[in-house]
Short mmCIF file of C-alpha atoms in Angstrom, two decimals:
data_model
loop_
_atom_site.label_atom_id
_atom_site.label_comp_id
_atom_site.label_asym_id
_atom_site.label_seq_id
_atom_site.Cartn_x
_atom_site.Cartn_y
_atom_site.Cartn_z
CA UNK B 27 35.15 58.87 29.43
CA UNK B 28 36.70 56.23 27.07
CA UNK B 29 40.17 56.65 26.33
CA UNK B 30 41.47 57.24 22.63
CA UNK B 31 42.38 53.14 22.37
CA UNK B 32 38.80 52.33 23.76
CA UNK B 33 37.39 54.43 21.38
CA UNK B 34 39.39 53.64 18.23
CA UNK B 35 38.18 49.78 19.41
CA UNK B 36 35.02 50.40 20.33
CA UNK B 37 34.18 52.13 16.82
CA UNK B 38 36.46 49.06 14.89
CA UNK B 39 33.99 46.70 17.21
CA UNK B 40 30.86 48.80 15.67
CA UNK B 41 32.14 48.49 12.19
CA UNK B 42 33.02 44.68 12.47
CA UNK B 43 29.24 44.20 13.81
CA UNK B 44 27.61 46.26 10.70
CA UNK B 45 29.77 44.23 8.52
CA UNK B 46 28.64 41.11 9.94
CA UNK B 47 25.20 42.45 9.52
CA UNK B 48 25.72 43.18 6.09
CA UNK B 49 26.88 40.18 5.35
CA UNK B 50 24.26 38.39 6.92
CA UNK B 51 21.41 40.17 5.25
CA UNK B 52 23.31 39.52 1.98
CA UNK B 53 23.50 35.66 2.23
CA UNK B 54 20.58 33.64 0.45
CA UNK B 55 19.47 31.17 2.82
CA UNK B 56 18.65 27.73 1.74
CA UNK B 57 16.05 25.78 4.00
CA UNK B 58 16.03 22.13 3.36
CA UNK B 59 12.84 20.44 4.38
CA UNK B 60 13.34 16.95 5.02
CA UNK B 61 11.62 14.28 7.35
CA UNK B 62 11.75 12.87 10.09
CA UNK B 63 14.61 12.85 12.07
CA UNK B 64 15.14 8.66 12.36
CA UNK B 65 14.54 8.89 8.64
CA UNK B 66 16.53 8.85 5.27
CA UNK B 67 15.67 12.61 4.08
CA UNK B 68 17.27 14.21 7.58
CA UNK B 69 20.74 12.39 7.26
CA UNK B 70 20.80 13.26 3.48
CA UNK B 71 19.39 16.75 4.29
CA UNK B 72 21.80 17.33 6.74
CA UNK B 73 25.08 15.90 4.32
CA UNK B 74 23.83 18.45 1.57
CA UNK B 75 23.35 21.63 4.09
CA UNK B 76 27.24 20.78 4.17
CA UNK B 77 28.19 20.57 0.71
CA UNK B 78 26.10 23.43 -0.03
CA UNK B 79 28.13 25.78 2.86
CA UNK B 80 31.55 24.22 1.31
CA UNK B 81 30.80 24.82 -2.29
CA UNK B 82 28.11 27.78 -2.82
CA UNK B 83 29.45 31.12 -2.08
CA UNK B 84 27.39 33.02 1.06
CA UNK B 85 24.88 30.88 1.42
CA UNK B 86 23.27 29.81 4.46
CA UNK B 87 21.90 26.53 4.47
CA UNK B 88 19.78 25.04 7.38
CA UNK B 89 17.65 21.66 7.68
CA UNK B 90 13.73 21.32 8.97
CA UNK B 91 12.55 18.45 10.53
CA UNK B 92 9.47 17.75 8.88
CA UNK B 93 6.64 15.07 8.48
CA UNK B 94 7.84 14.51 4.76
CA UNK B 95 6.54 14.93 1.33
CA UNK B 96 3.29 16.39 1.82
CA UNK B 97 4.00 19.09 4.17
CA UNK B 98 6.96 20.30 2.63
CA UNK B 99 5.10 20.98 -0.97
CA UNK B 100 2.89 22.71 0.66
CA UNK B 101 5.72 24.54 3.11
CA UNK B 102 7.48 24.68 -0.48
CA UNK B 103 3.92 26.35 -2.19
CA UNK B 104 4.08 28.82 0.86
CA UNK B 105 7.67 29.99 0.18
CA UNK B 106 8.77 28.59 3.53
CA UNK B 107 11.70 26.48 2.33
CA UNK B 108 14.04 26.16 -0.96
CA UNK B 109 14.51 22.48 -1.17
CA UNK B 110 12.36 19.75 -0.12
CA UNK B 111 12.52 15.82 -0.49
CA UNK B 112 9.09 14.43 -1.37
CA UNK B 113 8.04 10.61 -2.98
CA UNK B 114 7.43 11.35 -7.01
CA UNK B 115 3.31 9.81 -6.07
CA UNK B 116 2.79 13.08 -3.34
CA UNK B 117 4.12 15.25 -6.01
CA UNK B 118 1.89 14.04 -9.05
CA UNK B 119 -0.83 14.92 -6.34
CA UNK B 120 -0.12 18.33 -6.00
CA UNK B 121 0.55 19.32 -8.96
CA UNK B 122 -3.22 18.17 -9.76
CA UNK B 123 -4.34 19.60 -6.52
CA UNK B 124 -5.72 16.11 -4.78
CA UNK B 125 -7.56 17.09 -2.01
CA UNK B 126 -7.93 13.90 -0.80
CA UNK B 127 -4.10 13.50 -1.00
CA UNK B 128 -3.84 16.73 1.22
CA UNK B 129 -3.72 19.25 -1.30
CA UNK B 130 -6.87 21.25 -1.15
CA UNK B 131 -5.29 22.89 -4.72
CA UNK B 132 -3.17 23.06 -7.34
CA UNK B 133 0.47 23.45 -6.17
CA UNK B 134 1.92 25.51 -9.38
CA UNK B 135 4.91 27.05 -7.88
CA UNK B 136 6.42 23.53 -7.50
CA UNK B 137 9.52 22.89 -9.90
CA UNK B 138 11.42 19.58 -9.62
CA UNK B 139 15.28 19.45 -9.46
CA UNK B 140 15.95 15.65 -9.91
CA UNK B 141 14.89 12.39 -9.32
CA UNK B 142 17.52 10.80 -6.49
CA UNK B 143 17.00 7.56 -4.71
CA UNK B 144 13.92 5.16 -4.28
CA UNK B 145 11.90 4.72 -1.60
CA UNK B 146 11.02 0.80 -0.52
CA UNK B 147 7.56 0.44 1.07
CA UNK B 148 8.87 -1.94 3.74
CA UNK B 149 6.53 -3.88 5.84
CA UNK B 150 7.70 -5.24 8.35
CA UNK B 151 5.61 -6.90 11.86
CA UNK B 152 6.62 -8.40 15.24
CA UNK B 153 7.11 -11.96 14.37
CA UNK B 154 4.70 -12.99 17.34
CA UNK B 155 1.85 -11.18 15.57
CA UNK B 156 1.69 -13.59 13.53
CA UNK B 157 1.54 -11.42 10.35
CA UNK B 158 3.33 -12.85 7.06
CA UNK B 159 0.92 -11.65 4.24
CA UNK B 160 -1.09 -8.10 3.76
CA UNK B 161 -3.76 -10.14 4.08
CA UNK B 162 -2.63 -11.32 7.83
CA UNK B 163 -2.83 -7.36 8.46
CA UNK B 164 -6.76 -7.63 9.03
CA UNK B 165 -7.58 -7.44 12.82
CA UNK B 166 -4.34 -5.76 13.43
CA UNK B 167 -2.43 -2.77 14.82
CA UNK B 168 -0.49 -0.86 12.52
CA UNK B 169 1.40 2.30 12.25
CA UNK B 170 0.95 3.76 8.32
CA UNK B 171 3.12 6.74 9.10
CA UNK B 172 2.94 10.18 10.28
CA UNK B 173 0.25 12.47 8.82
CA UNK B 174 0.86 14.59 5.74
CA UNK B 175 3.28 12.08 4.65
CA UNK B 176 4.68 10.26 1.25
CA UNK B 177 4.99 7.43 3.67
CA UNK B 178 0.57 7.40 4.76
CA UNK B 179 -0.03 8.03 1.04
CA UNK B 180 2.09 4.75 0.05
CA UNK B 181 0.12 3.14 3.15
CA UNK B 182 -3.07 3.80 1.75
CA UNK B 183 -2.12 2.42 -2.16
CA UNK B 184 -1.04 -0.53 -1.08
CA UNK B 185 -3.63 -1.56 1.59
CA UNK B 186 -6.59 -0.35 -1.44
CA UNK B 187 -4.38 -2.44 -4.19
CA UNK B 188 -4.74 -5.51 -1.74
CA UNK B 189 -7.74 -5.25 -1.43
CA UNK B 190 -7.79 -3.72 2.23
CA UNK B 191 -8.62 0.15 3.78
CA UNK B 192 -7.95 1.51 7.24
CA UNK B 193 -11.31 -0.07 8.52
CA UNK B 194 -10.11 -3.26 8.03
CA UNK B 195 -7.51 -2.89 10.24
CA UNK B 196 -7.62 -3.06 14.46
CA UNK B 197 -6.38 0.01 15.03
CA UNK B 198 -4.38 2.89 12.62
CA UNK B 199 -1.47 4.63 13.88
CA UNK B 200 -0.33 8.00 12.44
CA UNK B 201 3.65 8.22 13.67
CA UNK B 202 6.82 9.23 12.60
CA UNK B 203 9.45 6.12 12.17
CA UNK B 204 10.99 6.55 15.77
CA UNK B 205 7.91 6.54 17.49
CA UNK B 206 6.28 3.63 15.67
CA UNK B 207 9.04 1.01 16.22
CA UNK B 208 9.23 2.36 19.95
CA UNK B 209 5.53 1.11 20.26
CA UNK B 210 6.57 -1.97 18.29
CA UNK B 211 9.05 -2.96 20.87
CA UNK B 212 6.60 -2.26 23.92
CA UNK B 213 4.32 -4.51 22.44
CA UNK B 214 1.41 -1.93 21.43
CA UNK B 215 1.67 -2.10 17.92
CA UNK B 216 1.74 -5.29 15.69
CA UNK B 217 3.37 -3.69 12.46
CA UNK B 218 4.81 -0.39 10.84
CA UNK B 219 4.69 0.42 7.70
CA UNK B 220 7.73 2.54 6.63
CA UNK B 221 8.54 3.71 3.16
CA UNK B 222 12.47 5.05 2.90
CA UNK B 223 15.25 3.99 1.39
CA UNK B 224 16.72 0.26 2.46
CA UNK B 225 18.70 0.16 5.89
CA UNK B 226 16.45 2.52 7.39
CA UNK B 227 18.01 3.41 11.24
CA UNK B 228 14.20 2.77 12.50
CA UNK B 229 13.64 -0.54 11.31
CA UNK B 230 17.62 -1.16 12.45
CA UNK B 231 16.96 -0.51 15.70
CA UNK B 232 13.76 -2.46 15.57
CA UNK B 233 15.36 -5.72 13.87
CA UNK B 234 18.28 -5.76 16.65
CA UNK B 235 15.78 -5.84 19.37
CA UNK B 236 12.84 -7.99 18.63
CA UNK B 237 12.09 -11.07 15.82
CA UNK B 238 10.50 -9.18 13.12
CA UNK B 239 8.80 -10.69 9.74
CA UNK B 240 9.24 -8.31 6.50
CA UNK B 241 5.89 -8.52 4.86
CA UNK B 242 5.79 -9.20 0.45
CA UNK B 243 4.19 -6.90 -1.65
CA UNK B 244 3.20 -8.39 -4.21
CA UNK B 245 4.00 -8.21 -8.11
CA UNK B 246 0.01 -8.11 -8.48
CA UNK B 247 -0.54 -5.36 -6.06
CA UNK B 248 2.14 -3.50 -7.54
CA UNK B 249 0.94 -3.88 -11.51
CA UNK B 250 -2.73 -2.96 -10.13
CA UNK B 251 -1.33 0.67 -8.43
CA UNK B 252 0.63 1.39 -11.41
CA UNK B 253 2.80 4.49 -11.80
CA UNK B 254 5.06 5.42 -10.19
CA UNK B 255 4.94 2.07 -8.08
CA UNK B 256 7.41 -0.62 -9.44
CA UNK B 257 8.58 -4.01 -8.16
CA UNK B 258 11.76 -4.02 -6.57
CA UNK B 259 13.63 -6.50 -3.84
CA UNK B 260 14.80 -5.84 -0.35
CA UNK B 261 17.66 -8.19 -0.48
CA UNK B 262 18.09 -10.68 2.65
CA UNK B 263 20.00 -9.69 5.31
CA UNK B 264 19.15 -5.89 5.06
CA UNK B 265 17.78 -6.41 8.38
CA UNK B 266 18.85 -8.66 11.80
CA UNK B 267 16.51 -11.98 11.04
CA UNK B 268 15.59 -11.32 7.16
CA UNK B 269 17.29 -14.28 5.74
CA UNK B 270 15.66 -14.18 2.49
CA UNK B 271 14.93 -11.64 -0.23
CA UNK B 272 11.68 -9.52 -0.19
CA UNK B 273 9.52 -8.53 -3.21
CA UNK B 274 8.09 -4.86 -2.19
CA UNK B 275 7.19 -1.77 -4.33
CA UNK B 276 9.32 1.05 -4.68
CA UNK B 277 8.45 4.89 -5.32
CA UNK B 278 11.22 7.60 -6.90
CA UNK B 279 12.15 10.46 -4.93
CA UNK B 280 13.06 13.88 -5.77
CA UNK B 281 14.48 17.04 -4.49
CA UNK B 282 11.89 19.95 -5.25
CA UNK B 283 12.64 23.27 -5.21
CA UNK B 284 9.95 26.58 -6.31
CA UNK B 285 9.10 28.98 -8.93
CA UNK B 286 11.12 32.01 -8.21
CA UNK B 287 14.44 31.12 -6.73
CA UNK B 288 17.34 32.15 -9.27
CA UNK B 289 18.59 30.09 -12.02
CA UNK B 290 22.13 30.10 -10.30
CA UNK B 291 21.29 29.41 -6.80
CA UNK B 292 19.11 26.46 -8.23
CA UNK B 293 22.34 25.08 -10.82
CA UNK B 294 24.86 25.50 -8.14
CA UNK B 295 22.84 23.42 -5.43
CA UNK B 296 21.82 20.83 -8.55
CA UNK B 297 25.75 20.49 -9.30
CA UNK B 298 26.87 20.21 -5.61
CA UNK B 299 24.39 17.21 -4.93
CA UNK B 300 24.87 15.27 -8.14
CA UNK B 301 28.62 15.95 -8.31
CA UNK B 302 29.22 15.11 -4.79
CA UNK B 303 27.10 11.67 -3.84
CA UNK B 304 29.76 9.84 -2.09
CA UNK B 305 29.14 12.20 0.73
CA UNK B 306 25.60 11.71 0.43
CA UNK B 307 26.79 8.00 0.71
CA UNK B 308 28.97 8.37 3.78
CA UNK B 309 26.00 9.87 5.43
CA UNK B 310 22.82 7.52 3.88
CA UNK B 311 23.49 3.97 2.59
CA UNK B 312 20.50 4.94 0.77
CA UNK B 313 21.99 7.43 -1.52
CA UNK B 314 23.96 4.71 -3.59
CA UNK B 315 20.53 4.54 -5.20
CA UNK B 316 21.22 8.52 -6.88
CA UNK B 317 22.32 7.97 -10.40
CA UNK B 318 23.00 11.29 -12.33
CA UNK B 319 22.14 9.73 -15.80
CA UNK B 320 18.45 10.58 -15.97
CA UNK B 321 17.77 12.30 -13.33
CA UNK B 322 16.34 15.33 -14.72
CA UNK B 323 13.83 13.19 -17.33
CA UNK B 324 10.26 13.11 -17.40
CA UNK B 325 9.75 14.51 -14.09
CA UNK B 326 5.89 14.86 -12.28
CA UNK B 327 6.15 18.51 -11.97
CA UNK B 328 8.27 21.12 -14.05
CA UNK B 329 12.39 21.15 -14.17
CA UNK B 330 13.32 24.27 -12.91
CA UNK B 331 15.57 25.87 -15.33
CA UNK B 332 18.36 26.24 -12.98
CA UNK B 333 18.13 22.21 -12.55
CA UNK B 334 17.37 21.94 -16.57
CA UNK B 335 20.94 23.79 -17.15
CA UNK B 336 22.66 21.58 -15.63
CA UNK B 337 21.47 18.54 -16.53
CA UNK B 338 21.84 19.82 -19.87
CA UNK B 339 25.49 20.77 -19.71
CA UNK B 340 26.28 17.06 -18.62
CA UNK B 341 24.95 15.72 -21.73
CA UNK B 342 27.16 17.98 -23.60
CA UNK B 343 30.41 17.38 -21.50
#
């Protein structure tokens, strides 16, 4: 038999549990869907789970591994996640539904938060390949990213704007960041495409180990994909042996969020990431790119209201 003390505990145990429970069932979880995990969108996913836990009252944030932009809309569409990072190109896509894109339909519970930093599309090839032009690609081995990715969508633009497609090429890779420069460095691929912000940890790593060329896009092959694509630099010594500036095309990125999720929750995690970018900064170089001022304007997809208050109540203040 338990003694009077054991009891008393035991039943101050039972109520501490139910409490916990409660507490639990009460808290709104927020599921960040991000990228890859040598990638931009997991450090940045990661540094916002935090701010969200240190300045949203009983939430419960937590951050997916993904393969990018096009699977989260559609984990996003699904209602299996509450913010997503995705390229501004994937999301034009499914909000029209481009099958070919990988959206078999129309993706109308997507609602846009804000625009943050751009990706680069950086090219960049073992220096022995040989490769120093797009054209130079033809005949050769290269990793375009993994599937149902911003990254393979950006692939495809550019090779089509220069005149190029995956046929022209001697073999096409589908991998994450990680696994593409690892092939790199064992000498089974020739060149990765990669498109993430600038000081990527993949093409890091890569740079530090073997002599690497970062391929030009062109200004023409930028003007003839058009919007969102712009012209943009990757300034000389972002990488170990880049001693000059690169011309390459950038793409926005957003944060994306659904149809459904409450005004407040929505506000409160729009304020905590555009109020708080230094410590998006400490954890991404990338994020010195996120600029408040027009972040919420002319968006692919719909501002969700929550967003569209706050972006709102800066103008005022």
């Amino acid at each position: 038999m338990l003694s009077r003390r054991g009891l008393m505990l035991a039943t101050a145990g039972a109520a501490w549990t139910m409490q916990g429970l409660r507490s639990a069932e009460a808290a709104e979880f927020i599921n960040i869907l991000t990228g890859g995990t040598s990638g931009v969108y997991y450090p940045l996913g990661v540094a916002m789970s935090k701010l969200f836990a240190e300045k949203i009252d009983g939430v419960r944030p937590s951050v997916q591994a993904t393969k990018a932009s096009v699977e989260n809309l559609n984990l996003l569409q699904r209602g299996r996640g509450e913010l997503a990072f995705s390229l501004g190109d994937a999301m034009g896509f499914a909000w029209e539904g481009n099958a070919e894109a990988g959206f078999p339909q129309k993706l109308d519970k997507l609602r846009s938060v804000g625009a943050i930093y751009s990706n680069h599309v950086q090219i960049v090839a073992l220096r022995d390949s040989g490769i120093k032009t797009l054209a130079d690609l033809k005949g050769k081995r290269l990793s375009v990213g993994a599937p149902a990715s911003g990254t393979e969508l950006n692939a495809r633009a550019i090779l089509a704007a220069a005149g190029l497609s995956y046929k022209d090429l001697g073999k096409v890779e589908y991998l994450p960041f990680g696994e593409s420069v690892d092939l790199m460095k064992n000498r089974q691929l020739d060149a990765t495409l990669q498109s993430a912000g600038l000081g990527v940890a993949s093409i890091l790593d890569l740079s530090t180990s073997v002599p690497i060329n970062v391929v030009e896009v062109p200004q023409d092959v930028i003007t003839k994909i058009g919007t969102p694509y712009k012209a943009a630099t990757i300034p000389a010594n972002t990488y170990t042996g880049q001693d000059a500036d690169v011309t390459t095309a950038a793409v926005p990125n957003y944060l994306v969020t659904r149809a459904g999720l409450a005004d407040d929750l929505v506000y409160q995690m729009t304020k905590a990431v555009y109020e708080n970018i230094p410590a998006l900064v400490a954890a991404q170089a990338a994020a010195k790119g996120i600029e408040v001022e027009g972040a919420g304007e002319n968006p692919p997809i719909p501002l969700h209201p929550g967003a569209e208050r706050y972006f709102k109540e800066r103008k005022k203040a």
